[in-house]
PDB file of C-alpha atoms in Angstrom:
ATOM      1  CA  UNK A   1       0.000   0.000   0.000  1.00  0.00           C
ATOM      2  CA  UNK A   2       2.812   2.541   1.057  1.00  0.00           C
ATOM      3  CA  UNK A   3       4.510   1.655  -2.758  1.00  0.00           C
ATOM      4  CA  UNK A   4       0.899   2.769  -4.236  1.00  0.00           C
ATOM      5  CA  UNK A   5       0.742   5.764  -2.171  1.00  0.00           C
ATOM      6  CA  UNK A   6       4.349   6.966  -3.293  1.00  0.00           C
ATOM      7  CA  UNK A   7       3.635   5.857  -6.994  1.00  0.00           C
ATOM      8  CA  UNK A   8       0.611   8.113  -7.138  1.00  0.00           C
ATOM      9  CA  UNK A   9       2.257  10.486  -5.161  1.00  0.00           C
ATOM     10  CA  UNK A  10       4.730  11.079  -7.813  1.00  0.00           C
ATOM     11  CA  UNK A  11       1.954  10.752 -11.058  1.00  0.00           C
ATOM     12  CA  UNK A  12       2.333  13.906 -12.045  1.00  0.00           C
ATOM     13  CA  UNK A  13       6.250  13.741 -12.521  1.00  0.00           C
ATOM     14  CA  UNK A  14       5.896  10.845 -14.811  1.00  0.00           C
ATOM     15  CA  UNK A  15       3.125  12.695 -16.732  1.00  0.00           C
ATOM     16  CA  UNK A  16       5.798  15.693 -17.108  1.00  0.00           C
ATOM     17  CA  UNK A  17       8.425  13.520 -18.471  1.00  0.00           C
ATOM     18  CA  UNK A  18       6.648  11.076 -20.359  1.00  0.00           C
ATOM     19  CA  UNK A  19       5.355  14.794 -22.352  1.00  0.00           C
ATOM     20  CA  UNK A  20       8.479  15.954 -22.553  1.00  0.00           C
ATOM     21  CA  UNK A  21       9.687  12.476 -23.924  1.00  0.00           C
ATOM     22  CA  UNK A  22       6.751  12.618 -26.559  1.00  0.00           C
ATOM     23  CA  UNK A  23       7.992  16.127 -27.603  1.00  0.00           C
ATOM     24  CA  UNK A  24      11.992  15.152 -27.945  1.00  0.00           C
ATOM     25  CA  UNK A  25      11.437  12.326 -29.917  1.00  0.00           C
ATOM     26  CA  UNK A  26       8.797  14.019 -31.878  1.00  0.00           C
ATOM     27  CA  UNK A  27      11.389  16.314 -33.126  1.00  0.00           C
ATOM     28  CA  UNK A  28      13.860  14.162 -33.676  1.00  0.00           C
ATOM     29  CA  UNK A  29      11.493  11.799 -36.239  1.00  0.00           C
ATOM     30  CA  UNK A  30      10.492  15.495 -37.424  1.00  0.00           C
ATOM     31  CA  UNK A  31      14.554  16.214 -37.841  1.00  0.00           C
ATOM     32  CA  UNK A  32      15.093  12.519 -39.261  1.00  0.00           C
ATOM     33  CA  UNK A  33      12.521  12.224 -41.958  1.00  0.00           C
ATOM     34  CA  UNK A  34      12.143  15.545 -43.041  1.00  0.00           C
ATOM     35  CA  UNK A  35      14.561  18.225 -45.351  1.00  0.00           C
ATOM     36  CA  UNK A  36      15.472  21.882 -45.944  1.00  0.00           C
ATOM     37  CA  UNK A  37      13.228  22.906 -48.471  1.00  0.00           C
ATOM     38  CA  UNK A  38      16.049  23.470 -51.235  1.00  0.00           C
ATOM     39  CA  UNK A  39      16.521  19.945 -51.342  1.00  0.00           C
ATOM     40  CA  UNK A  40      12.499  18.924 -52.013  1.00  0.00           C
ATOM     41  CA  UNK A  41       9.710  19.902 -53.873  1.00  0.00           C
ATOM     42  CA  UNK A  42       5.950  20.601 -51.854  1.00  0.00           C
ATOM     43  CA  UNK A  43       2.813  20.030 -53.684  1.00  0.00           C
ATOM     44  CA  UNK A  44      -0.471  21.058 -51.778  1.00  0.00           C
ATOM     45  CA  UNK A  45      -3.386  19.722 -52.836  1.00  0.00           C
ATOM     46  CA  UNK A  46      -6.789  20.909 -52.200  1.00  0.00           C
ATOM     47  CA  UNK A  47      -9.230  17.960 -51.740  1.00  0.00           C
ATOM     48  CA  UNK A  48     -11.225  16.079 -49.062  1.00  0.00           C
ATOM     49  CA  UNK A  49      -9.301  13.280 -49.500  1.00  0.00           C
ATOM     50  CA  UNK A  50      -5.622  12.757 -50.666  1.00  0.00           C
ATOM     51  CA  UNK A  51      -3.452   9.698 -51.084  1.00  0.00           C
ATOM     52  CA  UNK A  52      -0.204  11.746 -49.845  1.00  0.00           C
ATOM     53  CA  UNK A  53       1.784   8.641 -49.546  1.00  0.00           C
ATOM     54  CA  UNK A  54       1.057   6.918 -52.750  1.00  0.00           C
ATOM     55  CA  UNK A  55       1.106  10.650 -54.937  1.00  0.00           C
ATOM     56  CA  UNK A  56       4.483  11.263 -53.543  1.00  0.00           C
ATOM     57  CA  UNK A  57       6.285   7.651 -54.141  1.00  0.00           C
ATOM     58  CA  UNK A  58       5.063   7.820 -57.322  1.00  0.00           C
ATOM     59  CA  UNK A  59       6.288  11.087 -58.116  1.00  0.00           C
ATOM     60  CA  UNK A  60       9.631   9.953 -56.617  1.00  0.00           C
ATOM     61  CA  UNK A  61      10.635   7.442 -59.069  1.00  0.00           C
ATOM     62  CA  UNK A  62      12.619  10.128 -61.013  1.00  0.00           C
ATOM     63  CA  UNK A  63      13.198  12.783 -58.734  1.00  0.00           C
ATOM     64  CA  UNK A  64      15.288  15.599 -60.340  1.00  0.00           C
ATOM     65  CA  UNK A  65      18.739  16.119 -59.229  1.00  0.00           C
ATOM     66  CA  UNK A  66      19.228  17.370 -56.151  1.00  0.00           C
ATOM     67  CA  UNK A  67      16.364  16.584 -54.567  1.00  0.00           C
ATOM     68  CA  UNK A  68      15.540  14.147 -51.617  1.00  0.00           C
ATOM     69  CA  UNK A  69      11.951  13.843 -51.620  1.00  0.00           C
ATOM     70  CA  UNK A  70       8.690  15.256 -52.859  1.00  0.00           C
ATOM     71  CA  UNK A  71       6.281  15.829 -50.245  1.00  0.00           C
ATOM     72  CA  UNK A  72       2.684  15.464 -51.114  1.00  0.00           C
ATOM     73  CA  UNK A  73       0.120  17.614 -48.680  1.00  0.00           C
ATOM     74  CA  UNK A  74      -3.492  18.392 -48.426  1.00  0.00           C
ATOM     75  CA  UNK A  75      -4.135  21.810 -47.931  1.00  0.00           C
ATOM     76  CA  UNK A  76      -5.106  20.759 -44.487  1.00  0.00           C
ATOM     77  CA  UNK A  77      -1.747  19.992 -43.031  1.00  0.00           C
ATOM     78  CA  UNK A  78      -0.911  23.693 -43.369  1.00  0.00           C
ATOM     79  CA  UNK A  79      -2.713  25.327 -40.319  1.00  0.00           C
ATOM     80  CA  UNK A  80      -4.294  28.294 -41.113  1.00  0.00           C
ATOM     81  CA  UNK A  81      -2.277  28.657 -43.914  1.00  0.00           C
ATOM     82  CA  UNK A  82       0.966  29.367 -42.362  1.00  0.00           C
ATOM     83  CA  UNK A  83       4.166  30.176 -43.847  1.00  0.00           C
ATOM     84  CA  UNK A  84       5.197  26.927 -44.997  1.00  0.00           C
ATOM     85  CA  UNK A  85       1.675  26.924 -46.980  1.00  0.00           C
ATOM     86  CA  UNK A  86       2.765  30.194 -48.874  1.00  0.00           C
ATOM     87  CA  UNK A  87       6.334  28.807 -50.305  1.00  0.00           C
ATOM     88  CA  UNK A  88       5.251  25.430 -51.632  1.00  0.00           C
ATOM     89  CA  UNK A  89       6.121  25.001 -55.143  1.00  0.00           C
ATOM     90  CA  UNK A  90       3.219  23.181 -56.302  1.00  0.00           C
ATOM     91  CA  UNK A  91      -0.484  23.775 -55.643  1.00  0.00           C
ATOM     92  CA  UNK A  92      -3.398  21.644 -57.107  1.00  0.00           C
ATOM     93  CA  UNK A  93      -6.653  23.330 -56.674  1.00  0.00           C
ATOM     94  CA  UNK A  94     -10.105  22.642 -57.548  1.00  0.00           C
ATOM     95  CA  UNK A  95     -11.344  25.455 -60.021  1.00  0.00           C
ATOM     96  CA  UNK A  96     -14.170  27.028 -57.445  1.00  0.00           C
ATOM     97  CA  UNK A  97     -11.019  27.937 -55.213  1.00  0.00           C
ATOM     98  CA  UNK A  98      -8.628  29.623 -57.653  1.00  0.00           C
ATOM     99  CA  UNK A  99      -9.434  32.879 -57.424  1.00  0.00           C
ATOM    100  CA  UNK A 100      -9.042  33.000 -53.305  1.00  0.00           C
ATOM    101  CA  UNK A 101      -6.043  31.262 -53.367  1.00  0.00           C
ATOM    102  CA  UNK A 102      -4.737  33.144 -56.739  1.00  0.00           C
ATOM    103  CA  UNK A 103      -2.217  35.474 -54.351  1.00  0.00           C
ATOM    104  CA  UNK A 104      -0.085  32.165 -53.833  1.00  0.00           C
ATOM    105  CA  UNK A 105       0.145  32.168 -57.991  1.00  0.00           C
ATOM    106  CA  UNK A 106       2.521  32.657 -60.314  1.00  0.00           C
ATOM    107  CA  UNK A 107       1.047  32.633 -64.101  1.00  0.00           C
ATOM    108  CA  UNK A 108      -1.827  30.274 -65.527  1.00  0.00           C
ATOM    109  CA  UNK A 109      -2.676  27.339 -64.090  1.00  0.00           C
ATOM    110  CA  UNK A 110      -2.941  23.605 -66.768  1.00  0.00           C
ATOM    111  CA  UNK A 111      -6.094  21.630 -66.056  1.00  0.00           C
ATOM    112  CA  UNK A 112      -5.324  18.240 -65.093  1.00  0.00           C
ATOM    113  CA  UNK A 113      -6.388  15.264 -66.687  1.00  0.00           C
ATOM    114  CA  UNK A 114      -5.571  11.640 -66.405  1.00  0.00           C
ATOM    115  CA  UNK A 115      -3.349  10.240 -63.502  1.00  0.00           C
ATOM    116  CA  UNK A 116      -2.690  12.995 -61.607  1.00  0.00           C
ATOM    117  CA  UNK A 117      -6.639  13.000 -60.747  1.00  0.00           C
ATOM    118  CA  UNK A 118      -6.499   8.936 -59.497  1.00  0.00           C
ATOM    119  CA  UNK A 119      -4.563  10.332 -56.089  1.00  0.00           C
ATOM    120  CA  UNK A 120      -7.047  12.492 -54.653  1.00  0.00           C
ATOM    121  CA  UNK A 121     -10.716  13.102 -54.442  1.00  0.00           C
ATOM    122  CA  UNK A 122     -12.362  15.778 -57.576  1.00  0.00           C
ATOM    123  CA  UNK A 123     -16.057  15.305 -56.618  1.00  0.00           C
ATOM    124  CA  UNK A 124     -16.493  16.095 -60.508  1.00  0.00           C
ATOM    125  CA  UNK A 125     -14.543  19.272 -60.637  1.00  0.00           C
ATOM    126  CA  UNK A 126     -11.887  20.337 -62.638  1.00  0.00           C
ATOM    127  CA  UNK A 127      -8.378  20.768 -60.999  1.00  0.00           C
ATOM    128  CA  UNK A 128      -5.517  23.131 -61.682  1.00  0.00           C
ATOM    129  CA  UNK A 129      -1.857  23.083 -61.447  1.00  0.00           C
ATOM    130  CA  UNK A 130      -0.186  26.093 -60.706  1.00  0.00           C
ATOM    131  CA  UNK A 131       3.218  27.055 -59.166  1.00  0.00           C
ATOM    132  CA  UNK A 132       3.835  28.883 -55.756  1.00  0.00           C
ATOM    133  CA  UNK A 133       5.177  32.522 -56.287  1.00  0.00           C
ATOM    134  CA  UNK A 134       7.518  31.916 -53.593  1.00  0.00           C
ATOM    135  CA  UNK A 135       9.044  28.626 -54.581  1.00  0.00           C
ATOM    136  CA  UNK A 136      12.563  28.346 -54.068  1.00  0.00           C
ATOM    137  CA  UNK A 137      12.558  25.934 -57.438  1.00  0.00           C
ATOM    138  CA  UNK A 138      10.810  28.067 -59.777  1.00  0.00           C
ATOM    139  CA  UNK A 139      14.195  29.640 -60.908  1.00  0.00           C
ATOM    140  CA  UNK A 140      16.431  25.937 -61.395  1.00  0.00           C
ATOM    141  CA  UNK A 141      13.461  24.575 -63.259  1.00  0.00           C
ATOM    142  CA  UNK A 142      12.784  21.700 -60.883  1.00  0.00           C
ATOM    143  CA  UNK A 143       9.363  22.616 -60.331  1.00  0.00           C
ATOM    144  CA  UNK A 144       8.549  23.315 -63.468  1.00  0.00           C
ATOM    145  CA  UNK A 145       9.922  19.594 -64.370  1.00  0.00           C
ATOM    146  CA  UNK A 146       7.794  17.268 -61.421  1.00  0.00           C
ATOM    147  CA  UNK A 147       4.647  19.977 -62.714  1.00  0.00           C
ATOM    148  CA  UNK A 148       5.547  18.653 -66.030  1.00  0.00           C
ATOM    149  CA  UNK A 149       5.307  14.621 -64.627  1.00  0.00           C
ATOM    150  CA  UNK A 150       2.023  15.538 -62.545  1.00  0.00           C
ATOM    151  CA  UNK A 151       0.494  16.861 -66.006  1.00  0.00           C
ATOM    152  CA  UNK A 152       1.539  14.095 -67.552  1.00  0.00           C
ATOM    153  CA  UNK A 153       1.054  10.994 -65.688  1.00  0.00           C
ATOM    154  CA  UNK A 154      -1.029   8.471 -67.111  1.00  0.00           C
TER     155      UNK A 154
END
C-alpha cells in the first residue's frame, strides 16, 4: 500500500516527463525524416481526401537532381495557412477555389487530366496546377519539371 501511495504520489512527474519524452522524440522523427526545403519539392493539394503517400512515391521514381523527396500535402496539413503553406512550389486546386487562393500564384494554371486526378478526391470538378510565387525551385526549373510529370502521368 505505502509503494501505491508513493507511486501516485509522484503521477504527475511521470506525466511531465513522459510529455516531454513525446515532444523530444517528436522532433527528432520530425529532424530525421524531413529536409530543408532546397533539397524537395511541396505540392499542396486541395481535396477532401488525398493519397499523400502513394502521390508522392510515385512522383519519386525520377526525382530531379538534387532533390531528396517530394512531399505530397493536403491543404489541411498547413494550419491556417501558415508560412510553410505560402512557399510550396506546387499547388493543385479545384477550379471554385482559384481565385481566393490566386495570391499564392505565379502565371496560368494547366487543367489536369488523367493520372494525376487517381490520387485524390475531384467530386467532378476540374483541378488546376499552378506554381507557388515563392518557390525556391521556380528559378532551377525543378518545379517546373515534377509539374511537367504531374500533367503528364497516365
Amino acid at each position: 500500500m505505502k509503494f501505491l501511495r508513493n507511486v501516485l504520489s509522484r503521477l504527475w512527474l511521470y506525466l511531465v516527463w513522459l510529455v516531454i519524452s513525446v515532444m523530444i522524440w517528436g522532433q527528432v522523427y520530425s529532424v530525421i525524416t524531413d529536409t530543408t526545403p532546397d533539397k524537395k519539392i511541396s505540392v499542396y493539394v486541395e481535396s477532401p481526401e488525398v493519397m499523400s503517400t502513394e502521390f508522392s512515391a510515385e512522383l519519386e521514381k525520377t526525382l530531379p537532381e538534387g532533390l531528396r523527396f517530394i512531399k505530397v500535402r493536403p491543404f489541411t496539413y498547413a494550419m491556417f495557412y501558415d508560412e510553410t503553406f505560402f512557399k510550396a512550389d506546387i499547388y493543385i486546386v479545384p477550379e471554385s477555389e482559384i481565385e481566393e487562393l490566386s495570391d499564392a500564384f505565379t502565371g496560368e494554371g494547366a487543367e489536369l487530366s488523367g493520372g494525376a486526378l487517381a490520387y485524390f478526391e475531384t467530386n467532378g470538378e476540374a483541378y488546376y496546377l499552378f506554381y507557388g510565387k515563392d518557390s525556391q525551385h521556380l528559378s532551377d526549373g525543378k518545379a517546373a519539371e515534377v509539374g511537367e510529370r504531374i500533367l503528364n502521368m497516365r
